[in-house]
PDB file of C-alpha atoms in Angstrom:
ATOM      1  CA  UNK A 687      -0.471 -44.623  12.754  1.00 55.00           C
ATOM      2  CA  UNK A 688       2.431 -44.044  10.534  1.00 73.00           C
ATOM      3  CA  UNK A 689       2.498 -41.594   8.348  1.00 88.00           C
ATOM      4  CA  UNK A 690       1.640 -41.597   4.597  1.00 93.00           C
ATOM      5  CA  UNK A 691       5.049 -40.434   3.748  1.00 96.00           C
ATOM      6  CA  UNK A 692       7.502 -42.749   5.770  1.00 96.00           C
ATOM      7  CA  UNK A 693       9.143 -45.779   4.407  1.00 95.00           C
ATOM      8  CA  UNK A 694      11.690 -48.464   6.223  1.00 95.00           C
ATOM      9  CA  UNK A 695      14.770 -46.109   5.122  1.00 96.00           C
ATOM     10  CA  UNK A 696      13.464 -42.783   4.580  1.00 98.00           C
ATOM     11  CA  UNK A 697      10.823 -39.909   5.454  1.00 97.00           C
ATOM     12  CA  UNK A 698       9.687 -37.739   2.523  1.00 98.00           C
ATOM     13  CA  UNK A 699       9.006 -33.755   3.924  1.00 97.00           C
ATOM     14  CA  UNK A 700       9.050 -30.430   3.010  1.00 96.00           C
ATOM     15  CA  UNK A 701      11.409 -28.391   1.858  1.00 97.00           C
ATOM     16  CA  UNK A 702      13.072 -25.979   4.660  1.00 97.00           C
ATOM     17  CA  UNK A 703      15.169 -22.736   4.561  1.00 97.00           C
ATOM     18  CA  UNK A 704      18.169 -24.497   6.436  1.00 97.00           C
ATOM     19  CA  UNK A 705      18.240 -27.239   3.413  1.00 97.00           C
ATOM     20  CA  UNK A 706      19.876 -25.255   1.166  1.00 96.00           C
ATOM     21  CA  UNK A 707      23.546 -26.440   2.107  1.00 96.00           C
ATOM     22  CA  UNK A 708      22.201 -30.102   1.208  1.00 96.00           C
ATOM     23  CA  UNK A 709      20.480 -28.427  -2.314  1.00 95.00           C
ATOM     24  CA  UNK A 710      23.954 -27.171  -3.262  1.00 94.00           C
ATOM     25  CA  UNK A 711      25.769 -30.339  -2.345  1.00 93.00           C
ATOM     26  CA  UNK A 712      23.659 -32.059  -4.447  1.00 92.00           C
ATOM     27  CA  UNK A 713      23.596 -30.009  -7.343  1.00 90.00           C
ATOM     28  CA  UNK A 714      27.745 -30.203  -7.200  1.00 88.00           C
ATOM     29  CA  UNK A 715      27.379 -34.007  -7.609  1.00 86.00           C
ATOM     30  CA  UNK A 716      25.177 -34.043 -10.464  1.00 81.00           C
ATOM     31  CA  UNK A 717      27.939 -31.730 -12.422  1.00 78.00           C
ATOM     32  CA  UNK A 718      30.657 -33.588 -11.226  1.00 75.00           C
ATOM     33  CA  UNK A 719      28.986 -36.720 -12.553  1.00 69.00           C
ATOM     34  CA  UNK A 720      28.035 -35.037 -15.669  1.00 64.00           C
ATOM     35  CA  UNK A 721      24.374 -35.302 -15.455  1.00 64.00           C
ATOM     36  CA  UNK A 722      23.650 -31.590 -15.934  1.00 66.00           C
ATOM     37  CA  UNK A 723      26.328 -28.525 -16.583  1.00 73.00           C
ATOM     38  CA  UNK A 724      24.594 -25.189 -15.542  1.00 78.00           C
ATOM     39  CA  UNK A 725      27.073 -21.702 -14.464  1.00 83.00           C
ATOM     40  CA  UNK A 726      27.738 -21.668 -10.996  1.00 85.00           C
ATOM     41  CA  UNK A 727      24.852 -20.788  -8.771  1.00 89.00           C
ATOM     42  CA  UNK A 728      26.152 -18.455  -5.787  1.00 94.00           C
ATOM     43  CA  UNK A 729      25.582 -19.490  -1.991  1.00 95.00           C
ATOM     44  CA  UNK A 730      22.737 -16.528  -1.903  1.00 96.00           C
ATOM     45  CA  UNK A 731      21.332 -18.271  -4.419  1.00 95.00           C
ATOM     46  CA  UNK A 732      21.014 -21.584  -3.240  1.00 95.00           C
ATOM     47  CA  UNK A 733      19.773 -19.870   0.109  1.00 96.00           C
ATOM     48  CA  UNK A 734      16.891 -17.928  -1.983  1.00 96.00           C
ATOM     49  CA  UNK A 735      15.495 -20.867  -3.532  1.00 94.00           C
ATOM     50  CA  UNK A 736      15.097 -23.074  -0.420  1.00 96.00           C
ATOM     51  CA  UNK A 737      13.579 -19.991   1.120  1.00 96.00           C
ATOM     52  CA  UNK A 738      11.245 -19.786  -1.299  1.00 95.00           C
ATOM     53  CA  UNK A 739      10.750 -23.478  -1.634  1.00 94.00           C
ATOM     54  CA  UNK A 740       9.506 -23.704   2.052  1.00 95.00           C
ATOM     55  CA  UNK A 741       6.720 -21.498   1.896  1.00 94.00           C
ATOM     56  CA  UNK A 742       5.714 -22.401  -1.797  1.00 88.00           C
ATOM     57  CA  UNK A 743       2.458 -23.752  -2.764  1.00 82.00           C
ATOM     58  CA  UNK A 744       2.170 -26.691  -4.500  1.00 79.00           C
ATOM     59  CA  UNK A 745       1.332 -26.000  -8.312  1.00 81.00           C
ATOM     60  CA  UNK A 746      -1.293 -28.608  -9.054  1.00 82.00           C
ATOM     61  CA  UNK A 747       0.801 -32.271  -9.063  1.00 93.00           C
ATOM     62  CA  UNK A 748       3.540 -30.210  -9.642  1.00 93.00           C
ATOM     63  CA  UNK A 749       6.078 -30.408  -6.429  1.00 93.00           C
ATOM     64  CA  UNK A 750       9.404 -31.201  -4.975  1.00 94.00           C
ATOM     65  CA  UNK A 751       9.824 -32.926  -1.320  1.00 96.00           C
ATOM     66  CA  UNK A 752      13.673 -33.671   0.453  1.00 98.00           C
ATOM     67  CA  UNK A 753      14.116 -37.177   1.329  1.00 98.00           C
ATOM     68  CA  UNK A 754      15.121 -37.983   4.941  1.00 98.00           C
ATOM     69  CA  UNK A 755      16.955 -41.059   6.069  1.00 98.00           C
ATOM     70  CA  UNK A 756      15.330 -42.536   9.019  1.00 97.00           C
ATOM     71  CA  UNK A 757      17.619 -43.448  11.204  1.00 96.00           C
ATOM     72  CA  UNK A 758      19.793 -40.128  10.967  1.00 96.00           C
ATOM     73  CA  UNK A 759      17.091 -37.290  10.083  1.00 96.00           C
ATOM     74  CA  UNK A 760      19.641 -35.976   7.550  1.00 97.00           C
ATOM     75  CA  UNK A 761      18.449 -34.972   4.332  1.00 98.00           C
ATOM     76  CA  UNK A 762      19.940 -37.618   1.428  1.00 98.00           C
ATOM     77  CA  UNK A 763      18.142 -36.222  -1.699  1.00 97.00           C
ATOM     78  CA  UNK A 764      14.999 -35.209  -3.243  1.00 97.00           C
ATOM     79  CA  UNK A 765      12.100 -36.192  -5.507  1.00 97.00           C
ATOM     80  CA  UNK A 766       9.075 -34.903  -6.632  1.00 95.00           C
ATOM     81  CA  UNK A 767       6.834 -34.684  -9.784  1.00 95.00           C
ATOM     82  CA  UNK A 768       7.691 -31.878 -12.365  1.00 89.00           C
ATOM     83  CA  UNK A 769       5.135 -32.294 -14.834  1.00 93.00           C
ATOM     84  CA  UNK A 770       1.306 -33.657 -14.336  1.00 95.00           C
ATOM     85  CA  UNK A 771      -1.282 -33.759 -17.029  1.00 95.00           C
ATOM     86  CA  UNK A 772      -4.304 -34.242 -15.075  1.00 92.00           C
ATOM     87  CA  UNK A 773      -6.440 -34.447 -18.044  1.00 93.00           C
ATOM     88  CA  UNK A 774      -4.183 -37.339 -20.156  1.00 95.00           C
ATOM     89  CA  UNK A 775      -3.552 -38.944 -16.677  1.00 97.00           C
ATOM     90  CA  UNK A 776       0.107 -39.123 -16.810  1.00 97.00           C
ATOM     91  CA  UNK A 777       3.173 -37.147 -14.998  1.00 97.00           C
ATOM     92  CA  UNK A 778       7.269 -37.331 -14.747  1.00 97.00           C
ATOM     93  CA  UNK A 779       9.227 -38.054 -11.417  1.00 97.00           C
ATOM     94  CA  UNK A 780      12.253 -36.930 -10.686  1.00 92.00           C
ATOM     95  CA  UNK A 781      14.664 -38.399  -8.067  1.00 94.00           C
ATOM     96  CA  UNK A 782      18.512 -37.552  -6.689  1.00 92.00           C
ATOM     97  CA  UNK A 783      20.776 -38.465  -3.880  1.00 94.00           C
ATOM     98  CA  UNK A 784      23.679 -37.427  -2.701  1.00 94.00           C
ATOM     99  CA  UNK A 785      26.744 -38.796  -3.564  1.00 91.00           C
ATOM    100  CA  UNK A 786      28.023 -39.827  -0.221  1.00 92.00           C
ATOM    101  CA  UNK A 787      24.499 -41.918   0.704  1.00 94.00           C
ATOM    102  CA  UNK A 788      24.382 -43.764  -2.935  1.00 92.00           C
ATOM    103  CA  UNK A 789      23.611 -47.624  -2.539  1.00 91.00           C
ATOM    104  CA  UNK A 790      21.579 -47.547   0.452  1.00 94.00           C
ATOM    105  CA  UNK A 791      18.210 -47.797  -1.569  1.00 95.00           C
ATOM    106  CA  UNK A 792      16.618 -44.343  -0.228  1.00 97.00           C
ATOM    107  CA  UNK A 793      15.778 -43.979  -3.561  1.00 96.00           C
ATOM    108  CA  UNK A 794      14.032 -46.368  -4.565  1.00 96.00           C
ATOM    109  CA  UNK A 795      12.065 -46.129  -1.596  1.00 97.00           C
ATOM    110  CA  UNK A 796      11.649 -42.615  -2.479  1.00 97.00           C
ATOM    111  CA  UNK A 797      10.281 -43.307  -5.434  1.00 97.00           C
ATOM    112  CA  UNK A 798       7.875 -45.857  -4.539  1.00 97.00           C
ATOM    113  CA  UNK A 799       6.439 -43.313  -1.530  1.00 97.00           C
ATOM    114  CA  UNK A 800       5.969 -40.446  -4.581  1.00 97.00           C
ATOM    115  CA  UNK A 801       4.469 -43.037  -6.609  1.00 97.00           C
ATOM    116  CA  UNK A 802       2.667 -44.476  -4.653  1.00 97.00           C
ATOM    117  CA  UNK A 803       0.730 -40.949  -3.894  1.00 96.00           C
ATOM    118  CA  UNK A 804       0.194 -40.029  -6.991  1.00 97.00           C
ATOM    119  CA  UNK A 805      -1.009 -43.317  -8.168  1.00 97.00           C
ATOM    120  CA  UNK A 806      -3.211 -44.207  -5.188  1.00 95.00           C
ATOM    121  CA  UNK A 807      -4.238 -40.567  -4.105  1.00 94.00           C
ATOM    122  CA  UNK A 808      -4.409 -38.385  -7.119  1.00 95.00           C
ATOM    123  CA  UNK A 809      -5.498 -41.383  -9.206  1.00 96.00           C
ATOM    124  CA  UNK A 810      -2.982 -40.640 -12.118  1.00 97.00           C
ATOM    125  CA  UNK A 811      -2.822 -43.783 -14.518  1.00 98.00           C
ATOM    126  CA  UNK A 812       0.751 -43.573 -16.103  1.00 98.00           C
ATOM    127  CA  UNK A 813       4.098 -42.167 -14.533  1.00 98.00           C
ATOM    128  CA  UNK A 814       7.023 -41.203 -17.265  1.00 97.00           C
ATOM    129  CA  UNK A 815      10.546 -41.186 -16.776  1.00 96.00           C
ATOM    130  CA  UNK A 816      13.766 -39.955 -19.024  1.00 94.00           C
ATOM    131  CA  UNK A 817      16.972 -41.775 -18.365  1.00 93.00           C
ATOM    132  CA  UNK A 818      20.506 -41.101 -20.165  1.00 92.00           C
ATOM    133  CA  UNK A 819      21.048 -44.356 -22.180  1.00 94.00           C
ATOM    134  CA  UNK A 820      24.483 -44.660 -20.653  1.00 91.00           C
ATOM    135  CA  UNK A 821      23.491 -44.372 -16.918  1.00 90.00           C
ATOM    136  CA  UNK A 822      22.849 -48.223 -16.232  1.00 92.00           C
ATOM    137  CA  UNK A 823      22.592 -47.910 -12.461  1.00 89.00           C
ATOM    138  CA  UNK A 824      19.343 -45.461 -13.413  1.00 91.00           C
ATOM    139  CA  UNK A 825      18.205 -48.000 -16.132  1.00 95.00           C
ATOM    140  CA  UNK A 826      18.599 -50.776 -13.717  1.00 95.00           C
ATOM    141  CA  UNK A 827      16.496 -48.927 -11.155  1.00 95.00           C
ATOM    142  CA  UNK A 828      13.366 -47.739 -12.797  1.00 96.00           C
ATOM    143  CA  UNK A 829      13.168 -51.284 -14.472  1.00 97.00           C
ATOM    144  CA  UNK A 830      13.119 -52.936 -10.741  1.00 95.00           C
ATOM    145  CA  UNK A 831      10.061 -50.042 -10.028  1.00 97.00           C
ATOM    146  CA  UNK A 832       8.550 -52.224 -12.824  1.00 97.00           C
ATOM    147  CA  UNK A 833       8.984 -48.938 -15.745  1.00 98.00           C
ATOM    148  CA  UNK A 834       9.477 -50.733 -19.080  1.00 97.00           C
ATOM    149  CA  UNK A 835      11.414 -49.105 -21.832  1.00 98.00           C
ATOM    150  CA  UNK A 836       9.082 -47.257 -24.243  1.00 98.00           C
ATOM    151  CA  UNK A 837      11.446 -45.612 -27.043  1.00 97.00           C
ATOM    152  CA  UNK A 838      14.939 -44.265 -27.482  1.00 97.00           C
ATOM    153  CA  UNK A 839      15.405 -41.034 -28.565  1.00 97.00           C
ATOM    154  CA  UNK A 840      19.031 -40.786 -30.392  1.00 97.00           C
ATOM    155  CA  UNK A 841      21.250 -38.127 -29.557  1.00 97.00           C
ATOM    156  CA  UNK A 842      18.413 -35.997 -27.942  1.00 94.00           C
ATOM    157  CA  UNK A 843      20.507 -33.958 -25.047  1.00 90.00           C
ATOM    158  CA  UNK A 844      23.721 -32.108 -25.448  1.00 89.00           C
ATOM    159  CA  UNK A 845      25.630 -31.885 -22.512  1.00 85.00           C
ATOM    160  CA  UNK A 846      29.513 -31.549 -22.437  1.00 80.00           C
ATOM    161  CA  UNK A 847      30.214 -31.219 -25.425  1.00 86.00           C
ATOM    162  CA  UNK A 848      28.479 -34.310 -27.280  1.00 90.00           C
ATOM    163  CA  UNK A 849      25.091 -35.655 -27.354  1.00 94.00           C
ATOM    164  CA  UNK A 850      23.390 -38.343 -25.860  1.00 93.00           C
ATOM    165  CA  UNK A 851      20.613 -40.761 -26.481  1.00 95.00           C
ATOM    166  CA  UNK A 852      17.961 -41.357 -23.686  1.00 95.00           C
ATOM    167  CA  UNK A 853      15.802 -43.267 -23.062  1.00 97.00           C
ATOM    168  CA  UNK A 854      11.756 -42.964 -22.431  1.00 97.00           C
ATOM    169  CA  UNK A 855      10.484 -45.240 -19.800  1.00 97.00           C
ATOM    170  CA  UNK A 856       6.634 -46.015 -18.463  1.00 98.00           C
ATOM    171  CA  UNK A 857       4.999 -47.481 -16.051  1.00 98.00           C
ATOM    172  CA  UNK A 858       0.667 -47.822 -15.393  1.00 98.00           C
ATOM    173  CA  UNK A 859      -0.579 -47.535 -12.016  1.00 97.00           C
ATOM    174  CA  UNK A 860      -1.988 -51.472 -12.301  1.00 97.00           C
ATOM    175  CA  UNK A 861       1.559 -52.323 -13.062  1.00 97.00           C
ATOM    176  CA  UNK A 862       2.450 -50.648 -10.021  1.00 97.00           C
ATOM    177  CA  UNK A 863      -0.017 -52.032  -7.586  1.00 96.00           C
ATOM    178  CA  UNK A 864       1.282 -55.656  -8.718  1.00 95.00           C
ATOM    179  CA  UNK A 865       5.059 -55.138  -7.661  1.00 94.00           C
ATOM    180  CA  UNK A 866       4.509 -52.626  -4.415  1.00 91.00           C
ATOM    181  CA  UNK A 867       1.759 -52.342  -1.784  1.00 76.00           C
ATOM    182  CA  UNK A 868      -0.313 -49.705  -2.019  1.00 65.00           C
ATOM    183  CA  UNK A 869      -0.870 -49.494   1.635  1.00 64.00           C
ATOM    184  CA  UNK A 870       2.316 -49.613   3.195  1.00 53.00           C
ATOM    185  CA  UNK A 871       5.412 -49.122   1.649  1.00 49.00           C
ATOM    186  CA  UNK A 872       7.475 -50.818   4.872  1.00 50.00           C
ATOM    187  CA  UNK A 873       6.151 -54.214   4.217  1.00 46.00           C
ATOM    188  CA  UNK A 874       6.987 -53.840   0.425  1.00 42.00           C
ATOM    189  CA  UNK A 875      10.007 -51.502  -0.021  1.00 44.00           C
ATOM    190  CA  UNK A 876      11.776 -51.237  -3.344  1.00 42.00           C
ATOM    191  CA  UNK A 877      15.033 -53.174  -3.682  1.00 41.00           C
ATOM    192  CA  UNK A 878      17.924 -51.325  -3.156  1.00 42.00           C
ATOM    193  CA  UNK A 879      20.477 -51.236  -5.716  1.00 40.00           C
ATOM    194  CA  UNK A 880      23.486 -54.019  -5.223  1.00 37.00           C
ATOM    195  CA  UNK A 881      26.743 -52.351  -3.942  1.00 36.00           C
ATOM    196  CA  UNK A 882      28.462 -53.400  -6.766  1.00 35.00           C
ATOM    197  CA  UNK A 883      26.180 -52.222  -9.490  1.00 37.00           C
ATOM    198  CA  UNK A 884      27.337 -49.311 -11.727  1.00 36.00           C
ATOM    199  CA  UNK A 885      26.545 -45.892 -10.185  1.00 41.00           C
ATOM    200  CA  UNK A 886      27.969 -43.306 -12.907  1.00 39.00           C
ATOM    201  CA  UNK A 887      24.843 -41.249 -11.139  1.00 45.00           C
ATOM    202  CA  UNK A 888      21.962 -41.126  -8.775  1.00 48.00           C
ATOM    203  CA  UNK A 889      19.895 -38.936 -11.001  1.00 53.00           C
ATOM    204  CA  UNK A 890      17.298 -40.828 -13.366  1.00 50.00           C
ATOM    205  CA  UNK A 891      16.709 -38.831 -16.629  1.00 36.00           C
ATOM    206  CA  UNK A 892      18.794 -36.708 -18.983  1.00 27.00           C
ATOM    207  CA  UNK A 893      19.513 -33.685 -16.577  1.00 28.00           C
ATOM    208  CA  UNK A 894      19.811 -33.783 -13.424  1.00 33.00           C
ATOM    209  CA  UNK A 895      16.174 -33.776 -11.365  1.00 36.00           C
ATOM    210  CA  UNK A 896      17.153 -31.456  -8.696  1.00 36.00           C
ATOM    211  CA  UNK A 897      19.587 -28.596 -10.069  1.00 33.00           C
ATOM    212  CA  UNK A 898      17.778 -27.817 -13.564  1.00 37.00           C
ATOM    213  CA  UNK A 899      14.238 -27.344 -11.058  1.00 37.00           C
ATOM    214  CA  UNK A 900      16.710 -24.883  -8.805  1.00 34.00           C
ATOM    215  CA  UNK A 901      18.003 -23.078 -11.964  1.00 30.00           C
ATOM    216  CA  UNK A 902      14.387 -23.031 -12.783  1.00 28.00           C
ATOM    217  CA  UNK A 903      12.988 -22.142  -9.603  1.00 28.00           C
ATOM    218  CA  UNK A 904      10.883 -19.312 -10.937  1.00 27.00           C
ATOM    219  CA  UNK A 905       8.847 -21.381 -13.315  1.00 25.00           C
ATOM    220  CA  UNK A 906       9.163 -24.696 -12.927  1.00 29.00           C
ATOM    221  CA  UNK A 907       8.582 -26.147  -9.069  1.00 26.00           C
ATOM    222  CA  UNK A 908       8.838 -29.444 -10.241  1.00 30.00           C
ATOM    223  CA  UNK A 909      11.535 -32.003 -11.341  1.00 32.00           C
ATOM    224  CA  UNK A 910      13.245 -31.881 -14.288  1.00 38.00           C
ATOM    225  CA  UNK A 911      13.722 -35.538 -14.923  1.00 43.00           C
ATOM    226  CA  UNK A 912      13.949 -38.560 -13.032  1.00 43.00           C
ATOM    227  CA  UNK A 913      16.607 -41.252 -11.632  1.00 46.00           C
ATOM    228  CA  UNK A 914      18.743 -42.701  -9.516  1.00 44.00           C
ATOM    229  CA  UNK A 915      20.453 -45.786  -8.159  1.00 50.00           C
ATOM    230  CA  UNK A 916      20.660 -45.014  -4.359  1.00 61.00           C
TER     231      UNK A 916
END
């Protein structure tokens, strides 16, 4: 049987101590793309939190998983859920990928493997997401998940020295289970993103998912926001 957590392209796991290289990698591209602007974060540091991350607990729907490409075993990205109201039945995704495996569609397969969960396990009826209104290639994804644009929130973030609008996105588990199997993720996989779509990042949501939860690693285990185009 194949596991829950393996699509066509990639294999969603754990966290491990000897990820952190990928971590800081990652984090570097979502600067570099201007998707988040934190100080530097030392080596030690980076080391730390993926120690820590491996033998975490989960806190309640609250977690944060490295994606895997299948036919390499290297780590690409990450994605995970980093805030779940049980209660309301709703929680935020966040997705990234590195820069040099963008286009390949690991994340939206990502994505549909998280969503999938936590609409089909945990029984959650609405997933949120928080794009930067002038990241297309993130737009473009989340509305070929099936998301549909629920506000837009007018200069909202400042980052690098001007802000920027983003925009709120939803999508209902029924709306899900009409564009993606619940079952099996390999005989309905996401589309990936076309090579020649815009890319200015592969991080859905106003910061970047992965570095703000590493800067945050003390109190927040989660995501920060969600997106990307890979």
């Amino acid at each position: 049987m194949t596991s829950f957590w393996t699509g066509k392209r990639v294999r969603l796991r754990g966290i491990e101590p000897d990820d952190w290289t990928a971590f800081m990698r990652f984090a570097e591209d979502e600067e570099r793309l201007g998707d988040l602007l934190h100080p530097p974060r030392s080596a030690e540091g980076f080391r730390a939190w993926a120690k820590e991350q491996a033998v975490a607990g989960f806190d309640g729907d609250r977690f944060q998983l490295a994606i895997e490409a299948v036919s390499t075993g290297q780590i690409v990205g990450a994605v995970g859920s980093h805030h779940a109201e049980l209660h309301s039945g709703w929680f935020e995704y966040g997705v990234t990928i590195g820069s040099d495996h963008r286009g390949e569609g690991y994340a939206a397969e990502a994505a549909v493997l998280l969503l999938r969960f936590m609409f089909a396990e945990r029984r959650y009826h609405k997933c949120q997401a928080r794009v930067f209104a002038h990241n297309d290639a993130s737009l473009a994804l989340q509305r070929r998940l099936g998301f549909i644009e629920e506000g837009h929130l007018r200069d909202h973030v400042f980052l690098a020295g001007q802000y920027h609008d983003v925009v709120m996105m939803g999508l209902l588990a029924d709306e899900f289970a009409q564009l993606h199997s619940m079952d099996d993720v390999k005989d309905h996989p996401a589309p990936a993103a076309a090579k020649t779509a815009p890319a200015p990042s592969d991080a859905i949501g106003p910061m970047a998912a992965l570095p703000a939860s590493i800067d945050r690693a003390d109190t927040d285990t989660g995501m920060e926001a969600t997106g990307s185009a890979g």
